[in-house]
Amino acid sequence: RSPLKNTSSKGAAKTKSFIKSVKAAVQLSSVCARFRWIVVHTPGMWNRIYFGMSEEMLETCIKRAGSIGLDIFYDNSVVGYTKHEPREELTYPFMEYVKSVMRSCRQFDHHFFTYPLDRHALPVDEMLLLEAMTEGLHSPCLSELAVRYGGGKRNDFEEGSDRCTDELHWRKIFHYYSTWTLPALRTMSTLNLIPIPFSGSASIETLCVVMDNTANNGSGQLRTFDAYGLSNFLASCPVLRKFTLRLTRAHLPIDTQPPVQRHLTTIE
């Protein structure tokens, strides 16, 4: 099954499920003093924070997660999928929390979903905000990074021209993570994005790249598979052990020459 199918509903369901579990934990802590001590001192019940949580719930989770480290899930399909909203007003407070806890973050899982009601366009204002707020971020404990784009019929990488955003800045927005310092990064996965080399790629041991053009079926536009870009990124991963590449309806220009072969002797 395509990883793009029902992505928005899955993201919303996952968030609602965890918010429900946090509320249940809060209720459980009200049973008696012993239950409260156990629940409050079980950080695994609190160490995941999701976009869409209330500020009160975010504060509670961050406080009770302790030193176990946080798993952050930022899926923009959770809020405002079916109607227009001032989404940057929702994004800003969440990213403020993210910035304040990134030093103890273990996992950052991010999906920017394309909105069908907005001419199949990515949420540019949110992407600009994320890039600006996290530039130069230092996260010494982050070991897993997921960056995913998808859901629409347009070539996302060509939208900058009609968004009053120059091409270089547009690509910088997509690769916002490249300014981060991630010395503990071990696993990275991307959807519809060929990552670019950055300091954290030197420690990546597991890499998964998925390029799925299924959503563009019948639109007349195809996302081009950047073989050169992938080759360059692989060359920046000297300790890579496991590499997975999945291509669905990938388009490679007919005049493209094979990239220079990279000798990655570490891959098992």
Tab-separated table of N, CA and C in Angstrom, residues 15-16 33 44 48 66 71 95 108 111 114 118-119 128 138 140 144 163 166 171 175 181 214 233 235 253:
chain	number	residue	atom	x	y	z
A	15	THR	N	-2.691	10.977	16.639
A	15	THR	CA	-2.644	12.057	17.625
A	15	THR	C	-3.800	11.939	18.612
A	16	LYS	N	-5.009	11.729	18.102
A	16	LYS	CA	-6.172	11.611	18.977
A	16	LYS	C	-6.011	10.444	19.936
A	33	ALA	N	-3.209	8.258	46.119
A	33	ALA	CA	-1.846	8.776	46.194
A	33	ALA	C	-0.841	7.813	45.577
A	44	GLY	N	7.617	6.941	30.540
A	44	GLY	CA	7.207	6.399	29.253
A	44	GLY	C	5.761	6.700	28.902
A	48	ARG	N	5.961	11.443	24.693
A	48	ARG	CA	5.647	11.731	23.295
A	48	ARG	C	4.757	12.965	23.218
A	66	GLY	N	10.701	13.732	32.177
A	66	GLY	CA	11.984	13.641	32.872
A	66	GLY	C	13.152	13.532	31.912
A	71	ASP	N	9.956	12.179	22.305
A	71	ASP	CA	9.691	11.858	20.910
A	71	ASP	C	8.679	12.885	20.411
A	95	MET	N	6.085	25.007	18.061
A	95	MET	CA	7.511	25.041	17.757
A	95	MET	C	8.310	25.708	18.871
A	108	PHE	N	12.491	13.003	16.109
A	108	PHE	CA	11.715	14.091	15.509
A	108	PHE	C	11.102	13.541	14.234
A	111	HIS	N	5.806	15.450	9.209
A	111	HIS	CA	5.156	15.252	7.922
A	111	HIS	C	4.404	16.512	7.535
A	114	THR	N	0.152	17.922	1.806
A	114	THR	CA	-0.366	18.850	0.811
A	114	THR	C	-1.880	18.959	0.936
A	118	ASP	N	-6.379	23.774	-1.169
A	118	ASP	CA	-5.560	24.940	-1.485
A	118	ASP	C	-4.720	24.661	-2.735
A	119	ARG	N	-5.411	24.258	-3.790
A	119	ARG	CA	-4.748	23.974	-5.076
A	119	ARG	C	-3.616	22.970	-4.905
A	128	LEU	N	8.012	27.927	6.236
A	128	LEU	CA	8.882	29.072	6.483
A	128	LEU	C	9.132	29.251	7.973
A	138	HIS	N	20.687	22.777	17.855
A	138	HIS	CA	21.618	21.769	18.375
A	138	HIS	C	20.832	20.779	19.218
A	140	PRO	N	21.760	17.267	20.868
A	140	PRO	CA	22.794	16.254	21.093
A	140	PRO	C	22.282	14.838	21.305
A	144	GLU	N	16.829	9.712	15.910
A	144	GLU	CA	15.969	9.356	14.779
A	144	GLU	C	15.343	10.612	14.180
A	163	ARG	N	4.996	31.220	-5.393
A	163	ARG	CA	4.831	31.521	-3.981
A	163	ARG	C	5.706	32.703	-3.564
A	166	ASP	N	12.143	32.473	-3.965
A	166	ASP	CA	13.122	32.075	-4.960
A	166	ASP	C	13.485	30.602	-4.778
A	171	ARG	N	14.220	25.494	-1.744
A	171	ARG	CA	14.894	24.226	-1.444
A	171	ARG	C	15.475	24.229	-0.030
A	175	HIS	N	14.873	21.491	3.114
A	175	HIS	CA	16.013	20.859	3.790
A	175	HIS	C	16.397	21.625	5.052
A	181	THR	N	22.624	20.533	14.174
A	181	THR	CA	23.780	19.764	14.642
A	181	THR	C	23.252	18.558	15.396
A	214	THR	N	2.593	8.220	-6.759
A	214	THR	CA	1.245	7.710	-7.015
A	214	THR	C	0.212	8.820	-7.031
A	233	PHE	N	24.433	12.176	-1.311
A	233	PHE	CA	24.101	11.998	0.102
A	233	PHE	C	24.698	10.704	0.643
A	235	ALA	N	27.371	9.365	-0.233
A	235	ALA	CA	28.803	9.589	-0.037
A	235	ALA	C	29.093	10.316	1.270
A	253	PRO	N	14.873	11.549	-16.166
A	253	PRO	CA	15.009	12.111	-17.517
A	253	PRO	C	15.817	11.190	-18.429
